[in-house]
Short mmCIF file of C-alpha atoms in Angstrom, two decimals:
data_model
loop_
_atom_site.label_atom_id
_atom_site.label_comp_id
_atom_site.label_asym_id
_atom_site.label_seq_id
_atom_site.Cartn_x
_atom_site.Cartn_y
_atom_site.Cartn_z
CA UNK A 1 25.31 225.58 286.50
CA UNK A 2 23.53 225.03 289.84
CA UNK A 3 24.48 227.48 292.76
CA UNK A 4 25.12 226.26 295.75
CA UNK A 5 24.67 228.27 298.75
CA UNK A 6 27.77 228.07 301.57
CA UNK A 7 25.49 228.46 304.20
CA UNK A 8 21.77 226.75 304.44
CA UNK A 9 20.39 229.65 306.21
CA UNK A 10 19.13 232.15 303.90
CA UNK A 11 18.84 234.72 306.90
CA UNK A 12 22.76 234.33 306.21
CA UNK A 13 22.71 236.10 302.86
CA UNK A 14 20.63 239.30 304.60
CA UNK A 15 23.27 239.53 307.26
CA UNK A 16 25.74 242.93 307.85
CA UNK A 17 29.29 242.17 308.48
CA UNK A 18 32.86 244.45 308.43
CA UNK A 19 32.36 244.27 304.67
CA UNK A 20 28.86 244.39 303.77
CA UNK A 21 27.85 247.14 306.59
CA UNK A 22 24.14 248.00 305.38
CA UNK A 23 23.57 249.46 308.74
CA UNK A 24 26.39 251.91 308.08
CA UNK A 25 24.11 255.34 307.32
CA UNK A 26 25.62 256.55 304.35
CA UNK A 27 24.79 253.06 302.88
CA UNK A 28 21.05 253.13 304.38
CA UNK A 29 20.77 257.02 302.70
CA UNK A 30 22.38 255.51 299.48
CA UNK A 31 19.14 252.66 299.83
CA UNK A 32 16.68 254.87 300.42
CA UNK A 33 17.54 257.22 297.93
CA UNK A 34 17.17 254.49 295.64
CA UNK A 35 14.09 252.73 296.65
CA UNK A 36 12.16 256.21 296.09
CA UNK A 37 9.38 255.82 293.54
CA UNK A 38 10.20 251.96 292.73
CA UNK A 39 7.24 249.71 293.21
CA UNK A 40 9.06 246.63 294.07
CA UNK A 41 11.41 245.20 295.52
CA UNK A 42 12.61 243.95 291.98
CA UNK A 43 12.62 247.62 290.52
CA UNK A 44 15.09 248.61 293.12
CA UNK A 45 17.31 245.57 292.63
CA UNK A 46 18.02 247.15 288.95
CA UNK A 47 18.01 250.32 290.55
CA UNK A 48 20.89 249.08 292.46
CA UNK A 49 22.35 247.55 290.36
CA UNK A 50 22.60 250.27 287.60
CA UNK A 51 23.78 253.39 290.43
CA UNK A 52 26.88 250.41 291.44
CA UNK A 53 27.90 249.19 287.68
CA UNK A 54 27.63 252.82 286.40
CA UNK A 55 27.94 255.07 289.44
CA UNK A 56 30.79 253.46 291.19
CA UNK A 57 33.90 253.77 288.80
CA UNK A 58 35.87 250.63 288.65
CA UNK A 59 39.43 251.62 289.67
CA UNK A 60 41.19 249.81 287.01
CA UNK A 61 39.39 251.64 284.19
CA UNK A 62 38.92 255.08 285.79
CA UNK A 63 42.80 254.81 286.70
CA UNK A 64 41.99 255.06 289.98
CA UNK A 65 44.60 254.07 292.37
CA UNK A 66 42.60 253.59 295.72
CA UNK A 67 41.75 250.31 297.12
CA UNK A 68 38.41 249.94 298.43
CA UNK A 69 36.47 246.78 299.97
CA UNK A 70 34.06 248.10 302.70
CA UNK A 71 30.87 248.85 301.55
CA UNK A 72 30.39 251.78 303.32
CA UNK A 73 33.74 253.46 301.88
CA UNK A 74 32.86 251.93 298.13
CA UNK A 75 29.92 254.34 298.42
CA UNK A 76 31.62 257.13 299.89
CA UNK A 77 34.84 256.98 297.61
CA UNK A 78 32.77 256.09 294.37
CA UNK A 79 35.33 253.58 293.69
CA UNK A 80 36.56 250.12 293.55
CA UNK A 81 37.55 246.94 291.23
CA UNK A 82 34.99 244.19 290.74
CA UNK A 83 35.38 242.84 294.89
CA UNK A 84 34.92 246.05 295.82
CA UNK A 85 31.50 246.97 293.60
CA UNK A 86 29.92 243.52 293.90
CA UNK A 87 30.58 243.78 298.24
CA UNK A 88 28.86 248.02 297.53
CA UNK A 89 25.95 245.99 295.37
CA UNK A 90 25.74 242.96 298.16
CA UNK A 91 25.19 245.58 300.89
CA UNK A 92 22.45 247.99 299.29
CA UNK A 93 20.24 244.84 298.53
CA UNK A 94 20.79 243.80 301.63
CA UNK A 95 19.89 246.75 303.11
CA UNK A 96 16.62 246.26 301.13
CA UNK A 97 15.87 242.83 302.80
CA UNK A 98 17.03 240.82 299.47
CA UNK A 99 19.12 237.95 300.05
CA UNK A 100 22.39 238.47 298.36
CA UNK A 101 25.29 236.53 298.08
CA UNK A 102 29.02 236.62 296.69
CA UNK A 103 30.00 234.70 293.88
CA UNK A 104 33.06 234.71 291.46
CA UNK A 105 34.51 233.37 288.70
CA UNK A 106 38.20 232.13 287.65
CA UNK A 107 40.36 234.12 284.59
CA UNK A 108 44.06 235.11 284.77
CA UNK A 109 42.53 236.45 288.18
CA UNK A 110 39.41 236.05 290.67
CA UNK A 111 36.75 238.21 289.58
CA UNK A 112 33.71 238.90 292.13
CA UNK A 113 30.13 239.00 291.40
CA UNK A 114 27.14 238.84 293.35
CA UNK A 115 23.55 236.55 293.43
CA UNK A 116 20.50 238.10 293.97
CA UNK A 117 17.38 236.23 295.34
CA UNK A 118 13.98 236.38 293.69
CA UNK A 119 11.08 233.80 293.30
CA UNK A 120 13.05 230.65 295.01
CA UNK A 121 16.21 230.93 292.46
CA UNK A 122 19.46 232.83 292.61
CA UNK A 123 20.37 234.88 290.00
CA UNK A 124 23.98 235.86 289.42
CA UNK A 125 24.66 239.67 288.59
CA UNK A 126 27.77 241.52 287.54
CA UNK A 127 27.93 245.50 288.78
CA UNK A 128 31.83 245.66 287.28
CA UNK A 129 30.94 248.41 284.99
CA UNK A 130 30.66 248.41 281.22
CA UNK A 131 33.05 249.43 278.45
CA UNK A 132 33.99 248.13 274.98
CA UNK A 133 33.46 244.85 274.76
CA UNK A 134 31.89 244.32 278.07
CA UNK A 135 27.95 244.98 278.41
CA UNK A 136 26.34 243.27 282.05
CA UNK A 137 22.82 244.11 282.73
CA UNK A 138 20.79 242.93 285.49
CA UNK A 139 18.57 239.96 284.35
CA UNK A 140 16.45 237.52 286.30
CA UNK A 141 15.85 235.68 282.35
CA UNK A 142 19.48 234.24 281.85
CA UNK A 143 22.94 235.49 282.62
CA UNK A 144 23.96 239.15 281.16
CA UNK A 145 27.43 239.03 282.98
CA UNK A 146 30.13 240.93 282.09
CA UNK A 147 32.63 238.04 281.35
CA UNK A 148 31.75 234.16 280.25
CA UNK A 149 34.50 232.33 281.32
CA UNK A 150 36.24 229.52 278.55
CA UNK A 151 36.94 226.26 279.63
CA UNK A 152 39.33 225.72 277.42
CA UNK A 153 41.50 228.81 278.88
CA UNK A 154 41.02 227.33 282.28
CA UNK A 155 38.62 229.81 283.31
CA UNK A 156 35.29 228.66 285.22
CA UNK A 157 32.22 229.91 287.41
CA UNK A 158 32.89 228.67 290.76
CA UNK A 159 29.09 227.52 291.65
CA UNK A 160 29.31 228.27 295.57
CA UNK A 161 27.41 231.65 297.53
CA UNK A 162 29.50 232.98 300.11
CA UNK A 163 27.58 235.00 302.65
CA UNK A 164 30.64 236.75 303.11
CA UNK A 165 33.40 237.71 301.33
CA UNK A 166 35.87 234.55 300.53
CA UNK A 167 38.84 234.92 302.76
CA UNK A 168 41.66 235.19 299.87
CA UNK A 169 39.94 238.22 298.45
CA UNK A 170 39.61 240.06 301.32
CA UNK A 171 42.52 239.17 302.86
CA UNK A 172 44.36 240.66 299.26
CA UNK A 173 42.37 243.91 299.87
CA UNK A 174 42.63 244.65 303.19
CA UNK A 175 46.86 244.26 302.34
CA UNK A 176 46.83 246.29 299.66
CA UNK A 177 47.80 249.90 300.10
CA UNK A 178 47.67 250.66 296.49
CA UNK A 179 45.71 249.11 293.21
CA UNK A 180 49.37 248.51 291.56
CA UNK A 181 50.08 246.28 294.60
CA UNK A 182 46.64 244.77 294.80
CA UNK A 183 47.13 243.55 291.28
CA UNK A 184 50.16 241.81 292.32
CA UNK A 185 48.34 239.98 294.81
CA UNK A 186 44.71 239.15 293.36
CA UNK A 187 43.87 235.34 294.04
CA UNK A 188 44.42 232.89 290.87
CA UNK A 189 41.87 230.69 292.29
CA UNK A 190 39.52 230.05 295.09
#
């Protein structure tokens, strides 16, 4: 599948917003926590990557009722579904200076991902968290995501980068005061 990037400007995918607020301290401590001792800017992509899919519980499997979608409160909470994780992931690589983008794919349900930007490609990566039956890793050699979708179910990879969060999904988290209600309102398609 060929990504396709929203907006041309790659400077677009570095960029802090509401959502992805890398300027916010605790997630600039979270960063440079991170980043100490990696050699490379690669090194602390999977370093990222690993402290958000296995650090950050994802509400819906911890039971967690909170809804979370600001990066910032992600990292402070240690909580959030897939939006939630992929917008905590999105902001510590961009805090890092590596483009980033948000991506998703279509099930009964939206489910967010992010892209990651190394040697001219994009690479799509899945911080959801891991459990029976699901096992994402980060991978710059060929998808390890934590869900393929199956055409014939209707599912599908939506191939477009959003710089910033799609509207529908953060319009559903913003609204929900509860996971039980956010449930009940989770975009069926972009």
């Amino acid at each position: 599948m060929q990504l396709i990037q929203e907006n041309p400007d790659l400077s677009a995918y570095l960029a802090a917003d509401e959502v992805i607020d890398h300027h916010h301290p605790r997630v600039r401590d979270t960063a440079a926590r991170l980043a100490e001792g990696v050699v490379d800017s690669y090194e602390y992509a999977r370093a990222a990557f690993e402290f958000v899919r296995d650090g950050i519980a994802h509400s819906q499997d911890s039971g967690d009722l909170r809804v979370t979608w600001r990066a910032s409160d992600v990292l402070e909470q240690r909580t959030g579904i897939c939006y939630a994780k992929a917008h905590a992931l999105a902001a510590l690589l961009r805090a890092e200076d590596i483009p980033t983008a948000l991506c998703y794919q279509k099930f009964d349900e939206v489910h967010g991902l992010v892209a990651v930007r190394f040697n001219g490609a994009w690479h799509r990566q899945d911080p959801r968290g891991n459990k029976p039956g699901v096992d994402a890793q980060f991978s710059l050699d060929g998808e390890r995501l934590a869900f393929v979708p199956d055409p014939t179910s209707n599912e599908l990879d939506y191939s477009v980068l959003y710089a910033a969060p799609h509207p529908a999904v953060l319009d559903a988290l913003r609204a929900a005061p509860d996971r039980p209600h956010l449930w009940q309102t989770l975009p069926t398609a972009l």
